[in-house]
CSV table of N, CA and C in Angstrom, one decimal:
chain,number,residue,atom,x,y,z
R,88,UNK,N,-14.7,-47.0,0.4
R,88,UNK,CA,-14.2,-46.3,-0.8
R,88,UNK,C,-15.0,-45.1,-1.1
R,89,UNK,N,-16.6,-45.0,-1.1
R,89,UNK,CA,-17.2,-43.7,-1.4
R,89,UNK,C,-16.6,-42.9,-0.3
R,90,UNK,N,-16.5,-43.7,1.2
R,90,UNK,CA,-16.0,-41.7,2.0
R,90,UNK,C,-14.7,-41.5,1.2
R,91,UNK,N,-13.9,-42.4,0.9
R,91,UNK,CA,-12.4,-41.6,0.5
R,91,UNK,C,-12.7,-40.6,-0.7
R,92,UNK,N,-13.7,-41.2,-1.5
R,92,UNK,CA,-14.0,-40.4,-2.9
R,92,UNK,C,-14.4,-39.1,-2.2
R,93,UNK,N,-15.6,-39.4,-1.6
R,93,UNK,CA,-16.3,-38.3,-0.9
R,93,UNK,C,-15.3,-36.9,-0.3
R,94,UNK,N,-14.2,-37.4,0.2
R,94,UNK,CA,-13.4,-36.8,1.5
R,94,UNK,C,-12.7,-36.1,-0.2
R,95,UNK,N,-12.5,-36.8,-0.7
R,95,UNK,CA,-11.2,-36.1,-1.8
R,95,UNK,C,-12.3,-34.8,-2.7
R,96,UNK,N,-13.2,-35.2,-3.2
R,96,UNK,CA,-14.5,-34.4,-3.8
R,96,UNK,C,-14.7,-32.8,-2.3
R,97,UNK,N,-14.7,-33.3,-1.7
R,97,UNK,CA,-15.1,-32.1,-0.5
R,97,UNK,C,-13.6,-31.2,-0.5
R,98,UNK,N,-12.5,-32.0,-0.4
R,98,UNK,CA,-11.5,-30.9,-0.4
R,98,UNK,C,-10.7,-30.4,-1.9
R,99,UNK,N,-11.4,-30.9,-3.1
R,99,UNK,CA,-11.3,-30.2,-3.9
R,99,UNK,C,-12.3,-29.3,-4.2
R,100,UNK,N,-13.6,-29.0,-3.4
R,100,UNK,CA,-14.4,-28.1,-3.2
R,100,UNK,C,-13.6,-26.6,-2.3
R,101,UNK,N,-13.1,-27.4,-1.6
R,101,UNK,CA,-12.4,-26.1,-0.7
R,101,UNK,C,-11.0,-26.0,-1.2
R,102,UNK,N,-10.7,-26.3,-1.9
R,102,UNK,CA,-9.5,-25.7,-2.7
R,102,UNK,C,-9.9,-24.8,-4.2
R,103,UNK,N,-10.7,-25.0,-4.4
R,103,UNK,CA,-11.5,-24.5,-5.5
R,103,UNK,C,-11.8,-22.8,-5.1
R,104,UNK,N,-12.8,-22.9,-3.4
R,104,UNK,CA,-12.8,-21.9,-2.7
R,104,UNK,C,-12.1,-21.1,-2.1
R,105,UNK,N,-10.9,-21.7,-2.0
R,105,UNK,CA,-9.4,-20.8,-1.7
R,105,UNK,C,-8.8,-20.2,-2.8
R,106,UNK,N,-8.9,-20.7,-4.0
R,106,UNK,CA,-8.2,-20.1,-4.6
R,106,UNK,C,-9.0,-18.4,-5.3
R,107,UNK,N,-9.9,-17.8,-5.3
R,107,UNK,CA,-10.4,-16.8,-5.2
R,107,UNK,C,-9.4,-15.8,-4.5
R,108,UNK,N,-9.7,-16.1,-2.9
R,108,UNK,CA,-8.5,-15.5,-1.9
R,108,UNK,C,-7.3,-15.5,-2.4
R,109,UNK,N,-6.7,-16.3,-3.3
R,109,UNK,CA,-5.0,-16.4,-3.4
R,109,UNK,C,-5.4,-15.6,-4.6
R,110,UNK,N,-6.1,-15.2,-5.7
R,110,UNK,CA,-5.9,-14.1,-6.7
R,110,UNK,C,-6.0,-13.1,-5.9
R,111,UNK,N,-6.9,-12.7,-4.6
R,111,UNK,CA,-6.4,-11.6,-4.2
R,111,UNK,C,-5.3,-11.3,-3.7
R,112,UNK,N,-4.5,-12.2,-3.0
R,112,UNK,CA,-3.7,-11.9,-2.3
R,112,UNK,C,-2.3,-11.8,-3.4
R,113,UNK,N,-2.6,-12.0,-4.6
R,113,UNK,CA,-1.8,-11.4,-5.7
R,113,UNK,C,-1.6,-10.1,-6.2
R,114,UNK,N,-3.0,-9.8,-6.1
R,114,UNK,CA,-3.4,-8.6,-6.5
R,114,UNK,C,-2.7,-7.3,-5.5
R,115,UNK,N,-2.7,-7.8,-4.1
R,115,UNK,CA,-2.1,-7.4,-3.5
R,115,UNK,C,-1.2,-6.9,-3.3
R,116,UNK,N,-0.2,-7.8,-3.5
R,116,UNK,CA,1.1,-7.9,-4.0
R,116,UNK,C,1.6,-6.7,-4.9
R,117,UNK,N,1.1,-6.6,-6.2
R,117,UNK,CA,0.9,-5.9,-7.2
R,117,UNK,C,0.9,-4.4,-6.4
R,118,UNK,N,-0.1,-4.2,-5.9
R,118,UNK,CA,-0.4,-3.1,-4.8
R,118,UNK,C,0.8,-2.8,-4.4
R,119,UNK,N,1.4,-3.6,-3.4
R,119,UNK,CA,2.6,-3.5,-2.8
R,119,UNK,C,3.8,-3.2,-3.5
R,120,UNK,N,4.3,-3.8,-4.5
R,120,UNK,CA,4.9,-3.4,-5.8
R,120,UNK,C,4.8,-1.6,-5.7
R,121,UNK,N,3.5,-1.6,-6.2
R,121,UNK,CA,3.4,0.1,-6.9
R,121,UNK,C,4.0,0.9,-5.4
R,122,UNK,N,3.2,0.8,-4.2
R,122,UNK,CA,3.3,1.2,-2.8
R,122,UNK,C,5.0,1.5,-2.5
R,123,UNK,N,5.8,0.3,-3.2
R,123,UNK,CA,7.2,0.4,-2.8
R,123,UNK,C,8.0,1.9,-3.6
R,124,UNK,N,7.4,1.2,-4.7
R,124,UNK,CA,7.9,2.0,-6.1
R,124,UNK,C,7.5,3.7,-6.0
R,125,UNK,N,6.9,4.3,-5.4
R,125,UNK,CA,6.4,5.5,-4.7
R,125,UNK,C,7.1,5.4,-3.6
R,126,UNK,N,7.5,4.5,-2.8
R,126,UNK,CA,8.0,4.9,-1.6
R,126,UNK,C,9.1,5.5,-2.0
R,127,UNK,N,9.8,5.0,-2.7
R,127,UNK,CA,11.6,4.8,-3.0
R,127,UNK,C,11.7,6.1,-4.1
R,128,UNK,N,10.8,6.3,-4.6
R,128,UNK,CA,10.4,8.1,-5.4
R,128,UNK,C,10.9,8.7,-4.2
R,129,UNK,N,9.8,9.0,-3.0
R,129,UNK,CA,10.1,10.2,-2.1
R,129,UNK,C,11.4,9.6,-1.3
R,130,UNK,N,12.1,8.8,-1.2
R,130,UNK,CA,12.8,8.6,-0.3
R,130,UNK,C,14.4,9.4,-1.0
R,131,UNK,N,14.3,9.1,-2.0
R,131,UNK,CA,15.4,9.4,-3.0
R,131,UNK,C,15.5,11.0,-3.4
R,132,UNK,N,13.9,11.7,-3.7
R,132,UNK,CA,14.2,13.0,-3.3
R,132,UNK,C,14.3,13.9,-2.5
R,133,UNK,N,13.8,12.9,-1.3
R,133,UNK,CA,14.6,13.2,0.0
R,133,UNK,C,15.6,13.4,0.3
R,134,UNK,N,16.3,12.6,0.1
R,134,UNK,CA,17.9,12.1,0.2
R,134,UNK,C,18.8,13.6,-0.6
R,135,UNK,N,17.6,13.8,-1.7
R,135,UNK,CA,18.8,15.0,-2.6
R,135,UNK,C,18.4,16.1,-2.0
R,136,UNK,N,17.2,16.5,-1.8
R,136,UNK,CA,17.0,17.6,-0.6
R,136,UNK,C,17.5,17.9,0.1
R,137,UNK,N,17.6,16.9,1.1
R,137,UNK,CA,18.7,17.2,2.1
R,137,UNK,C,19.7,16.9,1.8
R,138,UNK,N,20.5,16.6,1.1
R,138,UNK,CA,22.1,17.3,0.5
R,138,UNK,C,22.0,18.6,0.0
R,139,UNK,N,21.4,19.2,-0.6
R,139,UNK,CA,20.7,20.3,-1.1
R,139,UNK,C,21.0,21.5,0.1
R,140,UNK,N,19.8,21.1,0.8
R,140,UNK,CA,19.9,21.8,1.7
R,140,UNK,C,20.8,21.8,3.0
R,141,UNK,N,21.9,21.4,3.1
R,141,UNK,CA,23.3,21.3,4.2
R,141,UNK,C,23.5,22.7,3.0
R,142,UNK,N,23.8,22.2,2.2
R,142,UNK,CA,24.5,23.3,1.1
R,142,UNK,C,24.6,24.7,1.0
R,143,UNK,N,23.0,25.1,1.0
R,143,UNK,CA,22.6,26.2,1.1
R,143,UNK,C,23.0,27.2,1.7
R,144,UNK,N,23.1,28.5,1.0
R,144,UNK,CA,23.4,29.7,2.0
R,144,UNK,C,22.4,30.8,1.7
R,145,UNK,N,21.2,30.3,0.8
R,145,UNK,CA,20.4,31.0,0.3
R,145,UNK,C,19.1,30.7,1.2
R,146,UNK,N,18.5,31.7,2.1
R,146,UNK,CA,17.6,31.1,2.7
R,146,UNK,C,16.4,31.3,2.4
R,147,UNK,N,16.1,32.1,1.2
R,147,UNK,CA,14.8,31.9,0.6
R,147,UNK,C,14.8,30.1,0.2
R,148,UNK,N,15.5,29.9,-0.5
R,148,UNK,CA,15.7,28.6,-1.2
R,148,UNK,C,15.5,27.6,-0.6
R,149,UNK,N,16.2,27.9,0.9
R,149,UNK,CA,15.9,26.6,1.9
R,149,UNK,C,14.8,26.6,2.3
R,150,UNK,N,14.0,27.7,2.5
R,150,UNK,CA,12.6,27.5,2.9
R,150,UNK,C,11.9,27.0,2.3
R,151,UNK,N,12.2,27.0,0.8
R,151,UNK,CA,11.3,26.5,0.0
R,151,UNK,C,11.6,24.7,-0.6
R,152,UNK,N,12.9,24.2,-0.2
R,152,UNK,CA,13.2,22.8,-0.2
R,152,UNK,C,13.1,22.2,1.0
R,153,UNK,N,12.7,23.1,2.4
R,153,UNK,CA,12.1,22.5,3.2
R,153,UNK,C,10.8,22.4,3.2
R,154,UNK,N,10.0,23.3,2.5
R,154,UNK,CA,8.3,22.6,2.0
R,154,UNK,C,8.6,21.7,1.5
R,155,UNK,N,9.0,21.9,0.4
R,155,UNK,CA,9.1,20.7,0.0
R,155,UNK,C,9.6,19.4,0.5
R,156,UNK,N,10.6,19.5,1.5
R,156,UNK,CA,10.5,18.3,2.4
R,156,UNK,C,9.8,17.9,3.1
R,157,UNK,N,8.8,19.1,3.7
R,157,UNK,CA,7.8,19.1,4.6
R,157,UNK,C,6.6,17.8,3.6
R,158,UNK,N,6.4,18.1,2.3
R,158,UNK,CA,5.3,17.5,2.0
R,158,UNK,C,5.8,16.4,1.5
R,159,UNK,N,7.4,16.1,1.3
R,159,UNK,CA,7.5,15.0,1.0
R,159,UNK,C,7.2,13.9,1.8
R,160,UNK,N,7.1,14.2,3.1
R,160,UNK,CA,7.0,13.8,4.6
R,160,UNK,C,5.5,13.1,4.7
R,161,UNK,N,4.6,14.2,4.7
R,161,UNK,CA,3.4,14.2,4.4
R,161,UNK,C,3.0,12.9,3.4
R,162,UNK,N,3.4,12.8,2.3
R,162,UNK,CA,3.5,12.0,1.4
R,162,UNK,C,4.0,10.4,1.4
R,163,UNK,N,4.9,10.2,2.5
R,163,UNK,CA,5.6,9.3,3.2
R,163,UNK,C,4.8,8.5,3.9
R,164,UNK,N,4.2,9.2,4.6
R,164,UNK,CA,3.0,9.2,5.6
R,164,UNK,C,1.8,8.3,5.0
R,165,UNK,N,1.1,8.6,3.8
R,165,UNK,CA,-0.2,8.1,3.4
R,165,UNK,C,0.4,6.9,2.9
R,166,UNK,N,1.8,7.0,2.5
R,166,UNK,CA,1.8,5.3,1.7
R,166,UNK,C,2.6,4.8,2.7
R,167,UNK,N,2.9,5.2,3.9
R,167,UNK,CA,2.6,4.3,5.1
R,167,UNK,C,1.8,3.4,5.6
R,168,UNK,N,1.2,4.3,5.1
R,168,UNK,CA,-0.5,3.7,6.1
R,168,UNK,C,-1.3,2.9,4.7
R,169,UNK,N,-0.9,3.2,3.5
R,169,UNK,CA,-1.2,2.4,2.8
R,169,UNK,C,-0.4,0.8,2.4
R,170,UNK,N,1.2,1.0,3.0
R,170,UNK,CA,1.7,0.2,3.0
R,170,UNK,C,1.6,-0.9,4.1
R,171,UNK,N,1.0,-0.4,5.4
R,171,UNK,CA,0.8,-0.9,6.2
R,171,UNK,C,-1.0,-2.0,6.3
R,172,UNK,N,-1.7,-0.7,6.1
R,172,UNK,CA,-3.0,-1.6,5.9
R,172,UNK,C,-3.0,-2.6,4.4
R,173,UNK,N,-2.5,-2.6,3.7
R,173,UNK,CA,-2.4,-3.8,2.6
R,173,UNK,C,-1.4,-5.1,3.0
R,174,UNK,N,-0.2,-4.6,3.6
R,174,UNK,CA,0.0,-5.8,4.3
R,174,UNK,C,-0.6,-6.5,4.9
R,175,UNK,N,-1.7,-5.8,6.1
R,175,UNK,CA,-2.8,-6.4,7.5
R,175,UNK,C,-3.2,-7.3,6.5
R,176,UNK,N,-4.0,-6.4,5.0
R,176,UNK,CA,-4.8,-7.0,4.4
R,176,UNK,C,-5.0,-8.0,3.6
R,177,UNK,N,-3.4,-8.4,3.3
R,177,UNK,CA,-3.0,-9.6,2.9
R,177,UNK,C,-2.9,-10.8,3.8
R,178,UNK,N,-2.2,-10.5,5.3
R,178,UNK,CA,-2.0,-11.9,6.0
R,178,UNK,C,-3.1,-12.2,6.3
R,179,UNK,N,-4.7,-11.5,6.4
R,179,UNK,CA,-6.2,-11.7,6.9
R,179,UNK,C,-6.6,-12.7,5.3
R,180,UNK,N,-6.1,-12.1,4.5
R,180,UNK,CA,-6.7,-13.0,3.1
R,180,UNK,C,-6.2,-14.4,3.3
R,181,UNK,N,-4.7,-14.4,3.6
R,181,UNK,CA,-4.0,-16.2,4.1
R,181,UNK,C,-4.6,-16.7,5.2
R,182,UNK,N,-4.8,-15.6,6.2
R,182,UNK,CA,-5.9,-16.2,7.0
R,182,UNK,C,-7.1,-16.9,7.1
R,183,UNK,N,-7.8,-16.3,6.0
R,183,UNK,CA,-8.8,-17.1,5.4
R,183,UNK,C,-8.3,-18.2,4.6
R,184,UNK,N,-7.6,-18.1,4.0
R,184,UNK,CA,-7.4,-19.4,3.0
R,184,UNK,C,-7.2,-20.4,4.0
R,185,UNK,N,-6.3,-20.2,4.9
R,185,UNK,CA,-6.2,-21.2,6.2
R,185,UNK,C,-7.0,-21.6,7.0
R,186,UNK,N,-7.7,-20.8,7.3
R,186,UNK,CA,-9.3,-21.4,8.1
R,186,UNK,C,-10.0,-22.0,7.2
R,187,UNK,N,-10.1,-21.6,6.2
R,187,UNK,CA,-10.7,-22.8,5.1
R,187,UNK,C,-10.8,-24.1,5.0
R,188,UNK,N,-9.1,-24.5,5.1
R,188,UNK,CA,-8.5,-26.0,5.1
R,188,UNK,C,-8.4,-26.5,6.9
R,189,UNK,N,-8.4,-25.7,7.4
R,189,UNK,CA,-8.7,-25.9,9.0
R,189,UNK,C,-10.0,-26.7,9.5
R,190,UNK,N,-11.2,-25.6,9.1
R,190,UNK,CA,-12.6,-25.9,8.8
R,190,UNK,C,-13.2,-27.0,8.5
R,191,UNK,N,-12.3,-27.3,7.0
R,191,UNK,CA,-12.9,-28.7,6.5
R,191,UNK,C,-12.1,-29.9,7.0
R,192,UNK,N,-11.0,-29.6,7.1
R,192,UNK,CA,-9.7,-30.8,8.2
R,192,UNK,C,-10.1,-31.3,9.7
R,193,UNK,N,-10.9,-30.5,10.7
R,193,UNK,CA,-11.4,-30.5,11.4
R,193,UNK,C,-12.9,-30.5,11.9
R,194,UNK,N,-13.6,-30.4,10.5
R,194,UNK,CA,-14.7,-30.2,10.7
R,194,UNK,C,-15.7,-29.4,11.6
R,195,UNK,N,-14.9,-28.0,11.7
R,195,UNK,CA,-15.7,-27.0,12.3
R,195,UNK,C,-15.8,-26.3,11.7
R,196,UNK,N,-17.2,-25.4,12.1
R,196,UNK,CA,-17.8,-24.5,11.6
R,196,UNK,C,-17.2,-22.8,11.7
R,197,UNK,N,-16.2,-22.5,11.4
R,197,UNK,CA,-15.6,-21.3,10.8
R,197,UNK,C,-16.1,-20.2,10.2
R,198,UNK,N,-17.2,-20.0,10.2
R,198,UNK,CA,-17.9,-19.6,8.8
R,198,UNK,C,-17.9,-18.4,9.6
R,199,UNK,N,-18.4,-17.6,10.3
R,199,UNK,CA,-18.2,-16.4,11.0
R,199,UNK,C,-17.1,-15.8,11.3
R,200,UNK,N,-15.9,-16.7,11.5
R,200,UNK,CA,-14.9,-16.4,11.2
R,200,UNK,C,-13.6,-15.8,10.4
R,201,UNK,N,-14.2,-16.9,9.3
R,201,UNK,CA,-13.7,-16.5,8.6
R,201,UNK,C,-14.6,-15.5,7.5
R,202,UNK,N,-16.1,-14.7,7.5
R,202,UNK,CA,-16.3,-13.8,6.8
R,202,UNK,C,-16.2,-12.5,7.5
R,203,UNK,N,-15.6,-12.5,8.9
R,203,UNK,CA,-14.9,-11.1,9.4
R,203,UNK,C,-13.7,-11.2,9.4
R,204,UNK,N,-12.7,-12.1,9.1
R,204,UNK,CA,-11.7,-11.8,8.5
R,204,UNK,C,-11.5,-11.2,7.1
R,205,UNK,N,-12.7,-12.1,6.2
R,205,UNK,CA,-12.6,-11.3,4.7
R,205,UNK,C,-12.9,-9.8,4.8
R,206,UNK,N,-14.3,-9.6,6.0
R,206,UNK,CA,-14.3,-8.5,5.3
R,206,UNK,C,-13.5,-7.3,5.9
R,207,UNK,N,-12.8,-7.6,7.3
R,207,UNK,CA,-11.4,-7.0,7.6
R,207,UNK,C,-10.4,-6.8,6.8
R,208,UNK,N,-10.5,-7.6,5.7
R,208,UNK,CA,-9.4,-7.6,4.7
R,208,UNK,C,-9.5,-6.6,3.7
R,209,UNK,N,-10.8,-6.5,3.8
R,209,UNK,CA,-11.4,-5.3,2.5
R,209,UNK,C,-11.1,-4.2,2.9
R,210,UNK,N,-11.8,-4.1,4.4
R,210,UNK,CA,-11.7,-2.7,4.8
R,210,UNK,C,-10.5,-1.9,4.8
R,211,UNK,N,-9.4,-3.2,5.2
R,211,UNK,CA,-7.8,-2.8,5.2
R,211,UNK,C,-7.4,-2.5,3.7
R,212,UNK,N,-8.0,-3.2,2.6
R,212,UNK,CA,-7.5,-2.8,1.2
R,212,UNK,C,-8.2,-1.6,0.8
R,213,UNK,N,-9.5,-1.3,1.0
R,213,UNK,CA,-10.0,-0.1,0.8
R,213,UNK,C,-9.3,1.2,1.7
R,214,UNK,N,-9.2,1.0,2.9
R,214,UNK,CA,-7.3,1.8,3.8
R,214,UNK,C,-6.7,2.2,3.0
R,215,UNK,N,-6.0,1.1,2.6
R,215,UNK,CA,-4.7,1.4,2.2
R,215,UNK,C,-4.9,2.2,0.9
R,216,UNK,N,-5.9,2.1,-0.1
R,216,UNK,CA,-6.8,2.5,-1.6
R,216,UNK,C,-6.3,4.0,-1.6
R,217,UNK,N,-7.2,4.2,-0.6
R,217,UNK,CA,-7.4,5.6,0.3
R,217,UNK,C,-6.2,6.3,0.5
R,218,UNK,N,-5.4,5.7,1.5
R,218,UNK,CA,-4.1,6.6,1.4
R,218,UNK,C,-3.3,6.4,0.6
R,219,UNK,N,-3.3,5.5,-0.7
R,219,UNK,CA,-2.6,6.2,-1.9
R,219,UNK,C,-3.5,7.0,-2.5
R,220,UNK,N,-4.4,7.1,-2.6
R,220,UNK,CA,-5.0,8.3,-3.6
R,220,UNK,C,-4.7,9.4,-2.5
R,221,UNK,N,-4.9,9.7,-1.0
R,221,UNK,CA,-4.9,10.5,-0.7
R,221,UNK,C,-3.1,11.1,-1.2
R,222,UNK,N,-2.0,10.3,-1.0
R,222,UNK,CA,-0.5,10.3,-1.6
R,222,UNK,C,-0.4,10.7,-3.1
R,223,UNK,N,-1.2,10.7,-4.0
R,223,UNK,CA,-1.1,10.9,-5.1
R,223,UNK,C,-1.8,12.1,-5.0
R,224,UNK,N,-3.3,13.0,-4.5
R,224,UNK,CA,-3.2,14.1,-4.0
R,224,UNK,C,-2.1,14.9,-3.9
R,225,UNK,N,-1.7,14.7,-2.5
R,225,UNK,CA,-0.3,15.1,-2.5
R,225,UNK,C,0.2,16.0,-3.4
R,226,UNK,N,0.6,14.5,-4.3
R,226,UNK,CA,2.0,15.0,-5.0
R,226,UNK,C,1.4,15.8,-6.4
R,227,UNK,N,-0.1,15.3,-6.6
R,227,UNK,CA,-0.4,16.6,-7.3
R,227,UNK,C,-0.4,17.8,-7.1
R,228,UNK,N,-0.9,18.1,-5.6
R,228,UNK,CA,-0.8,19.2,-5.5
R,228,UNK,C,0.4,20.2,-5.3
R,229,UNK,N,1.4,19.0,-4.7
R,229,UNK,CA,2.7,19.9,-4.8
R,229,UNK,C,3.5,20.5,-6.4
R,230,UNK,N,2.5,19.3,-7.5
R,230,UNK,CA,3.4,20.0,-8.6
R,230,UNK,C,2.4,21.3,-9.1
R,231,UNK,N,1.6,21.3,-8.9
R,231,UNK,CA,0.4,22.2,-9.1
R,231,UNK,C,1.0,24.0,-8.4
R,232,UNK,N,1.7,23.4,-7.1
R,232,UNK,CA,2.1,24.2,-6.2
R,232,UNK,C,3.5,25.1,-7.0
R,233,UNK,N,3.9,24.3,-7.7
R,233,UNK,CA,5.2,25.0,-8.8
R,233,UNK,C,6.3,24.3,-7.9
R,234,UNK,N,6.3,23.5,-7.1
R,234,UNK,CA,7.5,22.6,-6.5
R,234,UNK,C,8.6,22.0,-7.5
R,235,UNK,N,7.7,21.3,-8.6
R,235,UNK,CA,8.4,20.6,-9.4
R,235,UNK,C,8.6,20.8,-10.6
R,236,UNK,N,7.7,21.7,-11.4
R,236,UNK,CA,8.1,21.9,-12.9
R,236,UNK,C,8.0,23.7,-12.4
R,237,UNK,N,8.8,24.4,-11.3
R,237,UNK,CA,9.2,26.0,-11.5
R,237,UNK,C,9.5,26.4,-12.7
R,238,UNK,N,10.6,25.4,-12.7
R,238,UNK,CA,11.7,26.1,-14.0
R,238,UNK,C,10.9,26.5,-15.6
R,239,UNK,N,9.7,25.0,-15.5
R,239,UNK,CA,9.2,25.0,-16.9
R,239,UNK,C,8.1,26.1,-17.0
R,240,UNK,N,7.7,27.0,-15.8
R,240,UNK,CA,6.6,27.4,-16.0
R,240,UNK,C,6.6,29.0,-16.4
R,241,UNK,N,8.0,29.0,-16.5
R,241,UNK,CA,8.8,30.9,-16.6
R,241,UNK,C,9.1,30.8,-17.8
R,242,UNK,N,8.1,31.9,-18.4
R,242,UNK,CA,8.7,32.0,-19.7
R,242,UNK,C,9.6,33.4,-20.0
């Protein structure tokens, strides 16, 4: 009877220690959320750009809603790579939660394992960090550039 207590006490120790990982891998989420929610911004003024510009017979105009497609491009780009490294960096977080219950189910020693997975997970969320600030850059500087509020800045 004490190993069963014992066995049940040890893996509510390691469920205790998984769940840290699973707030991250919420938090993530969240991440992902915002990451989409920006994607689907440039995708959409993409979409009107280029109807826009089929249109055109003005080619100063096109040149300048192809910058601006150019950087919406650009902008595509970083929350790619931020969309992409926070996913890595989420399945490496489950990864850890699973080597956890592996670990103690099996009774091996994981432990190296699973703290280069965590901290692969970081490096991938600090990635992805990175190419949305670098994406929000961007798009500041395109409005800075007079891309987006032209009209408001002529008096």
């Amino acid at each position: 009877m004490e190993n069963s207590a014992l066995q049940i006490l040890t893996m509510a120790k390691v469920i205790q220690t998984a769940v840290a990982p699973v707030f991250l891998i919420t938090g993530i989420a969240a991440t992902l959320g915002v990451l989409s929610n920006r994607l689907a911004r440039i995708v959409d003024r993409a979409r009107l750009l280029d109807k826009r510009i089929k249109r055109l017979q003005d080619e100063a105009e096109m040149q300048e809603l192809q910058r601006e497609m150019r950087a919406l491009l650009k902008r595509s780009r970083f929350i790619h790579v931020a969309f992409s490294a926070s996913v890595l960096s989420a399945l490496l977080v489950c990864s850890v939660v699973m080597m956890l219950f592996i670990s103690h189910l099996h009774t091996m020693d994981l432990g190296i394992t699973i703290a280069s997975c965590f901290i692969a997970a970081m490096a991938l969320l600090i990635a992805a960090f990175f190419a949305l600030l670098g994406e929000i850059f961007l798009a500041t500087r395109s409005m800075r550039r007079g891309m987006i509020f032209a009209d408001f800045t002529q008096d």
